[in-house]
Short mmCIF file of C-alpha atoms and ligand atoms in Angstrom, two decimals:
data_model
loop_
_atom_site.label_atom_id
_atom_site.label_comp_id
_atom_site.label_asym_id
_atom_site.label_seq_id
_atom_site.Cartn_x
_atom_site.Cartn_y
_atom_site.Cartn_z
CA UNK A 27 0.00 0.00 0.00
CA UNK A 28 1.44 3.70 -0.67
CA UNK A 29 1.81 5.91 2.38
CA UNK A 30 1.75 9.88 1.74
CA UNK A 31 2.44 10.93 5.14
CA UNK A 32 4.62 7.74 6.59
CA UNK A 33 7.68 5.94 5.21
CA UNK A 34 8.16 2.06 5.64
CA UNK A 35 11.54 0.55 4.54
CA UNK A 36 12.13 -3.37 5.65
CA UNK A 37 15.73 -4.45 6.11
CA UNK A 38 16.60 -7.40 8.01
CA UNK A 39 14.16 -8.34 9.84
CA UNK A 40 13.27 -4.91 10.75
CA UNK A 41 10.73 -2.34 9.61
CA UNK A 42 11.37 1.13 9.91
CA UNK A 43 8.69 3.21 10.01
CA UNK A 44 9.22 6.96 9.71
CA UNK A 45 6.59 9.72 10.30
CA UNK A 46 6.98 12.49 6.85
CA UNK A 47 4.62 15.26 7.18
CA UNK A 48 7.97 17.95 7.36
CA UNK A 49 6.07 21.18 7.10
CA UNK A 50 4.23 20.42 10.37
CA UNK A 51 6.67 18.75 12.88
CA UNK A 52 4.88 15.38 12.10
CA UNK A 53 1.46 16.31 13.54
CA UNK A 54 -0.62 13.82 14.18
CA UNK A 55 -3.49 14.14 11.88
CA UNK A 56 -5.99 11.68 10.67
CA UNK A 57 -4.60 10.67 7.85
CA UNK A 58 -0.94 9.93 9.45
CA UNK A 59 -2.29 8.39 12.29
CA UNK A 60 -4.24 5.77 10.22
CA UNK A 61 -1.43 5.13 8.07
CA UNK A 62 1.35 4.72 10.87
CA UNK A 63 -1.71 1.99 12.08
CA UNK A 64 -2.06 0.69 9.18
CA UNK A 65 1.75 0.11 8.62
CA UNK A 66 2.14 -1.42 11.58
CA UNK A 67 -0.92 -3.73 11.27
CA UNK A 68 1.54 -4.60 8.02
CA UNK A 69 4.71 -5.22 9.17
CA UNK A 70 2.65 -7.47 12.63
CA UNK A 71 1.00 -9.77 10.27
CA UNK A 72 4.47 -9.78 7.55
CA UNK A 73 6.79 -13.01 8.20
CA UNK A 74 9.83 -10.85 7.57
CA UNK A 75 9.49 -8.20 10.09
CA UNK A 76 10.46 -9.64 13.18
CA UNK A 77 10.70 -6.12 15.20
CA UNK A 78 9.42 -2.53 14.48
CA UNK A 79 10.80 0.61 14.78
CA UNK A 80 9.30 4.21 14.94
CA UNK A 81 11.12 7.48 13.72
CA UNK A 82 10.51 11.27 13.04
CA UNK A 83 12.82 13.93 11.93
CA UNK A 84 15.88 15.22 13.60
CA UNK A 85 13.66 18.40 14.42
CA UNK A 86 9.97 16.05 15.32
CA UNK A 87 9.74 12.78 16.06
CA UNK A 88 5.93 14.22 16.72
CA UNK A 89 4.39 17.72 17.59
CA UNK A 90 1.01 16.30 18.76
CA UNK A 91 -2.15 16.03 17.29
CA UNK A 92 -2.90 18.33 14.41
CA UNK A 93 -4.60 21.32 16.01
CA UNK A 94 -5.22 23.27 13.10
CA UNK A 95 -7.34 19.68 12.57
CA UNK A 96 -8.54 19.59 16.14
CA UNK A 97 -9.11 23.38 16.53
CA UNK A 98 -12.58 23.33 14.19
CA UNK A 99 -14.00 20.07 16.26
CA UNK A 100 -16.58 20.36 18.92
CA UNK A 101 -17.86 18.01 22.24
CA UNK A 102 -20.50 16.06 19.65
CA UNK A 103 -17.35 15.17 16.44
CA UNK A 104 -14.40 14.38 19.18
CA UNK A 105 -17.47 12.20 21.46
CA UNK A 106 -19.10 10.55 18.14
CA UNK A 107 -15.37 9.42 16.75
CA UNK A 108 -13.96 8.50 19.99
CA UNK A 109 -11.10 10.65 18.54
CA UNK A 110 -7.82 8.99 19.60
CA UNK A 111 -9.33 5.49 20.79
CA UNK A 112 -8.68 3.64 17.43
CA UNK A 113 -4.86 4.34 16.98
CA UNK A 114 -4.75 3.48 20.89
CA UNK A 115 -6.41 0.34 20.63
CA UNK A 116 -4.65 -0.13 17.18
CA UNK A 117 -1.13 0.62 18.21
CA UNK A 118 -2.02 -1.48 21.79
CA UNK A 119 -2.85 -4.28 19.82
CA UNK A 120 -0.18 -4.80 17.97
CA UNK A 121 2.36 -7.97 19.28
CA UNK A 122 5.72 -7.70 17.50
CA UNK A 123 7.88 -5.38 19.92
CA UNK A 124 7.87 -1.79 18.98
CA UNK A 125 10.88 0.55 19.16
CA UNK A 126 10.32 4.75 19.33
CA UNK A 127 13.40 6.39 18.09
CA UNK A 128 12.81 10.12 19.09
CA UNK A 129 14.75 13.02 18.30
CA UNK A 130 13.76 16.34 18.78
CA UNK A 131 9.87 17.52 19.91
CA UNK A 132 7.76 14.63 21.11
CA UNK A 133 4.94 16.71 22.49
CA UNK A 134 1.41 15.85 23.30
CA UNK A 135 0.72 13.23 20.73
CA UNK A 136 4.04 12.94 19.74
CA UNK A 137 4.93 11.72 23.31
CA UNK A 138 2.12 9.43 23.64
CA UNK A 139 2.86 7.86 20.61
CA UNK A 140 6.43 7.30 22.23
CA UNK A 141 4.82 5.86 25.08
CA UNK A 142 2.34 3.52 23.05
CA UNK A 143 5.65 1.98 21.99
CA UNK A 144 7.54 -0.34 23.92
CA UNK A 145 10.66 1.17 24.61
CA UNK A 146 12.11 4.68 23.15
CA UNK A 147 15.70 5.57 22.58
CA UNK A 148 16.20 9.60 22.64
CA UNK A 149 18.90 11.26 20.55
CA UNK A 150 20.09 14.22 22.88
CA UNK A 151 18.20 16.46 20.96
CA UNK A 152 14.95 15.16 22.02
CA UNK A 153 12.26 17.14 24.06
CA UNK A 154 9.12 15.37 26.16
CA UNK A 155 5.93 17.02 26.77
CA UNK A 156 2.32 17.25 27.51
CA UNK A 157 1.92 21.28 27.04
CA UNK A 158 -1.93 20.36 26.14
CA UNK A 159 -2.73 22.71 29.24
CA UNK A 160 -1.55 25.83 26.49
CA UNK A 161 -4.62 24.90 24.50
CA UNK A 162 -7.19 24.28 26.45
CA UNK A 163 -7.55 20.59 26.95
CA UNK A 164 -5.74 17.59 28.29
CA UNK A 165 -3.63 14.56 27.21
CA UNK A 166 -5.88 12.27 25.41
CA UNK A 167 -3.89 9.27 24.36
CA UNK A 168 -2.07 8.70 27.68
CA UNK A 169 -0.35 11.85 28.90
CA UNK A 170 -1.97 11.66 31.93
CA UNK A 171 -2.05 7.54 32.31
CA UNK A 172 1.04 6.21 31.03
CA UNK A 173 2.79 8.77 32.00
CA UNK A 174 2.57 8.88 35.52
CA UNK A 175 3.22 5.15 35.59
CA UNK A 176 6.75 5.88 33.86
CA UNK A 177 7.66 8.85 35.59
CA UNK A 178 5.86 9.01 39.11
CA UNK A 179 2.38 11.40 39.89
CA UNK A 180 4.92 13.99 41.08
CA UNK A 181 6.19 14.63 37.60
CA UNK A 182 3.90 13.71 35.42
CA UNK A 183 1.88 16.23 37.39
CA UNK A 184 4.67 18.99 36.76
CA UNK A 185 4.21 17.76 32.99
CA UNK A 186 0.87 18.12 32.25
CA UNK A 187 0.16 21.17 34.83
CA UNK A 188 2.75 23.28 33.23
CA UNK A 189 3.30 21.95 30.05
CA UNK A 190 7.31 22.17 30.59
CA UNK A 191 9.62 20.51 28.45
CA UNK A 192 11.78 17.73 29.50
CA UNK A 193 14.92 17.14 27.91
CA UNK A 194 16.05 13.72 27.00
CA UNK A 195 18.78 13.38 30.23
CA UNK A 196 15.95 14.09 32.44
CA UNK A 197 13.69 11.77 30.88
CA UNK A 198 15.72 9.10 31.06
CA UNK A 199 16.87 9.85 35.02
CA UNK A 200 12.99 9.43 35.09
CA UNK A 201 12.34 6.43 33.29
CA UNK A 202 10.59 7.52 30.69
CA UNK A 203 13.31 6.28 27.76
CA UNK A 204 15.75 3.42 28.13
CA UNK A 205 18.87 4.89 26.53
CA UNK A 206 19.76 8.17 25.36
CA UNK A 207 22.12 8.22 22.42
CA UNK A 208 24.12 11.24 20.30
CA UNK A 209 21.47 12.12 17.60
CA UNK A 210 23.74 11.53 14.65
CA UNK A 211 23.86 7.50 16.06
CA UNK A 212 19.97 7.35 16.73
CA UNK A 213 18.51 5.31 13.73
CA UNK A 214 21.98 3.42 14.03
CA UNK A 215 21.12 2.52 17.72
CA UNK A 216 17.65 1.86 17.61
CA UNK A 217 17.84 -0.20 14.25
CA UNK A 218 20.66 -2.66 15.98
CA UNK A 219 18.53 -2.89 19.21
CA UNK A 220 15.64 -4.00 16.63
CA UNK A 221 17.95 -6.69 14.90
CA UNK A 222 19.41 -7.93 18.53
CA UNK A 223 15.79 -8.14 19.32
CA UNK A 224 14.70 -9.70 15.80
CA UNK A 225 17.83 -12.42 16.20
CA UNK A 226 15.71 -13.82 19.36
CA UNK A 227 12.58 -16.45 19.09
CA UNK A 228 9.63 -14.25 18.14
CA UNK A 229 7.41 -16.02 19.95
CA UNK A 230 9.46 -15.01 23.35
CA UNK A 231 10.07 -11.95 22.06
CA UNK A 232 5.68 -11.60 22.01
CA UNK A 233 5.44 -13.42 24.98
CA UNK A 234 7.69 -11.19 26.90
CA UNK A 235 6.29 -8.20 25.21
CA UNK A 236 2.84 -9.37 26.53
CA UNK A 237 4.45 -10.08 30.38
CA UNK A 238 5.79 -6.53 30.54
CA UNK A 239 2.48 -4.86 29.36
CA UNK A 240 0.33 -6.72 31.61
CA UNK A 241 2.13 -5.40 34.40
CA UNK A 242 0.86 -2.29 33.83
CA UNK A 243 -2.59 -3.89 34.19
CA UNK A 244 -3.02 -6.56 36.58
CA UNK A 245 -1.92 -6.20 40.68
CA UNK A 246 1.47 -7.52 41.48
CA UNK A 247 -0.22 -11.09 42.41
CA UNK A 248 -1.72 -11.35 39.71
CA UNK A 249 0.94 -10.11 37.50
CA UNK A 250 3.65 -12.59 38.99
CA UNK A 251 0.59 -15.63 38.15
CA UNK A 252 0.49 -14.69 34.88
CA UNK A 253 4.16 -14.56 34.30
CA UNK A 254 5.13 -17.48 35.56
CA UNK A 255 1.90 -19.21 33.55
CA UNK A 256 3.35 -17.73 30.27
CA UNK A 257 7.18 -18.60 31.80
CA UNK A 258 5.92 -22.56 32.51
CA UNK A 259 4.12 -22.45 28.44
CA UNK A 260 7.50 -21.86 26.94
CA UNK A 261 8.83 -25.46 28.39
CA UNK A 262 6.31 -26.82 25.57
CA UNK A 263 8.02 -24.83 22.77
CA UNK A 264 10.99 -25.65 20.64
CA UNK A 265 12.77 -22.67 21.05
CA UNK A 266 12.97 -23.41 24.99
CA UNK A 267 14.74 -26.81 24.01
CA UNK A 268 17.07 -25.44 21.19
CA UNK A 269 17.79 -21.84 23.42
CA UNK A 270 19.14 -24.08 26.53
CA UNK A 271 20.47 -26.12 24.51
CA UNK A 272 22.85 -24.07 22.86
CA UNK A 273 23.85 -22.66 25.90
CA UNK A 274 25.10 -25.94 27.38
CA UNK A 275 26.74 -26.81 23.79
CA UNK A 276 28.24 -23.57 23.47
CA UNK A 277 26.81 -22.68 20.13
CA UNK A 278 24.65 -19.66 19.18
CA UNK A 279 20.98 -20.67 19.41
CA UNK A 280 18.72 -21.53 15.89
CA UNK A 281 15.59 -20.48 17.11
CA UNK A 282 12.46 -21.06 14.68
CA UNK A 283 9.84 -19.63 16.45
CA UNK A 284 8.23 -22.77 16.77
C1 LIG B 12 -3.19 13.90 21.46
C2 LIG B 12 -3.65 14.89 22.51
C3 LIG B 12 -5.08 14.62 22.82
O1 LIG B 12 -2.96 14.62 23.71
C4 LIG B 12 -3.57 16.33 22.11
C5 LIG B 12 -2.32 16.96 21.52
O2 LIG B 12 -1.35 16.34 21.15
S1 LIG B 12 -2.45 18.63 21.38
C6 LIG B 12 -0.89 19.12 20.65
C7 LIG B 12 0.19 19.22 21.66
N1 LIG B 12 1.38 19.83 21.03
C8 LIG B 12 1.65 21.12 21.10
O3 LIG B 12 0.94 21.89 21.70
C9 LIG B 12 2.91 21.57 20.41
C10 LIG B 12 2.59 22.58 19.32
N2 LIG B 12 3.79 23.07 18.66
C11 LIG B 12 4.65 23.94 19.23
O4 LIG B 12 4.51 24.35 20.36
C12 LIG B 12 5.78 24.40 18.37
O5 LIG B 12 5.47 24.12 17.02
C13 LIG B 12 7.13 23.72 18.71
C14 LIG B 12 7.61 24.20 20.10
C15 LIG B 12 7.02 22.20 18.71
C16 LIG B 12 8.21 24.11 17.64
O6 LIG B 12 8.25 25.53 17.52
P1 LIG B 12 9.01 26.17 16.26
O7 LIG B 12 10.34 25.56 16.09
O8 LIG B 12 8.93 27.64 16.46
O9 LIG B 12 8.16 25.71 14.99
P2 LIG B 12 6.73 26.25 14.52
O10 LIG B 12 6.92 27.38 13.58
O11 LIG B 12 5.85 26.47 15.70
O12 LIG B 12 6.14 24.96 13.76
C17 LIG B 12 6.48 24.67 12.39
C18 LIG B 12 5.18 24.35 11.67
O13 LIG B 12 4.61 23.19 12.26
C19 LIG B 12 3.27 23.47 12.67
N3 LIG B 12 2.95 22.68 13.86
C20 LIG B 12 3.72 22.45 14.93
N4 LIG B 12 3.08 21.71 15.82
C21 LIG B 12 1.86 21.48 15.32
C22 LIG B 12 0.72 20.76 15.78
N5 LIG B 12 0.72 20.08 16.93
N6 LIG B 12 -0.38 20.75 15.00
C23 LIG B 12 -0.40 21.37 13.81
N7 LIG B 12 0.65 22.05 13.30
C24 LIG B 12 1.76 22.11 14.06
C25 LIG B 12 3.27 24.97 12.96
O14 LIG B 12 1.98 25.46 12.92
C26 LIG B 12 4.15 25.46 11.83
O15 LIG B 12 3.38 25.47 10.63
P3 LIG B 12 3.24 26.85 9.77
O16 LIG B 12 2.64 27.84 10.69
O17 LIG B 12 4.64 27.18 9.37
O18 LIG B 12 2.35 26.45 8.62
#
């Protein structure tokens, strides 16, 4: 399928998806948002793409949502669309493991988005934030959910009651990225963390994609029950046998995803 306002390029294993609308700092309108879901709909159901990875420009990785879109929208359109709830959902749903590679703004939106995935990697030049409080309104794809479960009520409160920037030190002192990484190096970074990640047995890859998200969810009891349910399923896989294995024989695991 053609894409006007994403890129997709697949390379080992790997899909990289890059958000293109340049004269607007990637905003988030329709039309990207259902494309970026649609790509990634793609590459989860393509045999090739083992791991996903999601890019901006050096200036955006994302802006927000479009409010030149958004500004013309009343109570009845925003309630009648659900806006926001597809990609959500969409972007939730989807079970190979997702990479954000931000550099530069990742406001509103553009932040969520980053959070939707399943780890980010910031280039130095990146900037977090929920300034939705400047127009009127507040985070509506997880600003004020996920996160305060990455960084703590106190500053996810700071966040999205002043609309501050953070830069991408402080965001990863607060948990909110994994690694932060010179800009020039980002795609570099991110696209070998996708092929280390693409190298291992998908379906432990998905199944400790899954583990991680439902902690988020479920309380710790529950959490630790359904971990070590998933953990005692991979003993009837093939990959369990081959990965161990390997390790005793001293050879790099074959896994086949079987
Ligand atoms: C998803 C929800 C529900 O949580 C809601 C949201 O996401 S609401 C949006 C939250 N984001 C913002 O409020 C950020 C808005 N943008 C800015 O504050 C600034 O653009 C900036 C600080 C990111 C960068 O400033 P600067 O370098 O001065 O560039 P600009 O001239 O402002 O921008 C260039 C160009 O891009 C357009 N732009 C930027 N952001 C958006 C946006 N979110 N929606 C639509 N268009 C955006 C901006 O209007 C400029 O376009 P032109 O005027 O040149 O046509």
């Amino acid at each position: 399928m053609a894409f006007e306002t994403i890129i997709v390029e697949i390379e080992d294993h790997v899909a990289l998806i890059k958000l293109n609308r340049p004269d607007a700092l990637n905003a988030l309108n329709t039309q990207l948002l259902g494309e970026l879901c649609t790509a990634l709909e793609d590459a989860d159901s393509n045999d090739k793409v083992r791991c996903i990875v999601i890019t901006g420009s050096d200036k955006a990785f994302a802006a927000g949502a479009d409010i030149k879109e958004m500004s013309e929208m009343s109570f009845v359109d925003v309630y009648n669309i659900n806006l926001f709830a597809d990609a959500n959902d969409r972007v939730t749903a989807i079970r190979k493991p997702i990479i954000a590679a931000v550099a530069g703004y990742a406001l509103g939106g553009g932040c969520e988005l980053a959070m939707l995935c399943d780890f980010i990697i910031a280039a130095d030049t990146a900037k977090f934030g929920q300034p939705e409080i400047n127009l009127g309104v507040i985070a509506g794809l997880g600003g004020s959910q996920r996160l305060t479960r990455f960084v703590g009520k106190s500053k996810s409160m700071d966040m999205n009651l002043t609309g501050r920037f953070m830069d991408a030190d402080e965001a990863e002192r607060a948990g909110l990225v994994s690694r932060v990484v010179p800009a020039k190096k980002l795609i570099e970074e991110a696209v070998s963390a996708a092929q280390k990640i693409a190298e291992k047995s998908q379906l432990t890859a998905m199944a400790a994609k899954e583990a991680v998200n439902r902690s988020y969810e479920l309380p710790l009891s529950e959490g630790m029950l359904f971990e070590r349910r998933v953990f005692h399923s991979m003993f009837a896989t093939e990959d369990q046998k081959e990965g161990m294995a390997a390790f005793l024989e001293k050879r790099t695991a074959q896994f086949r995803d079987k």
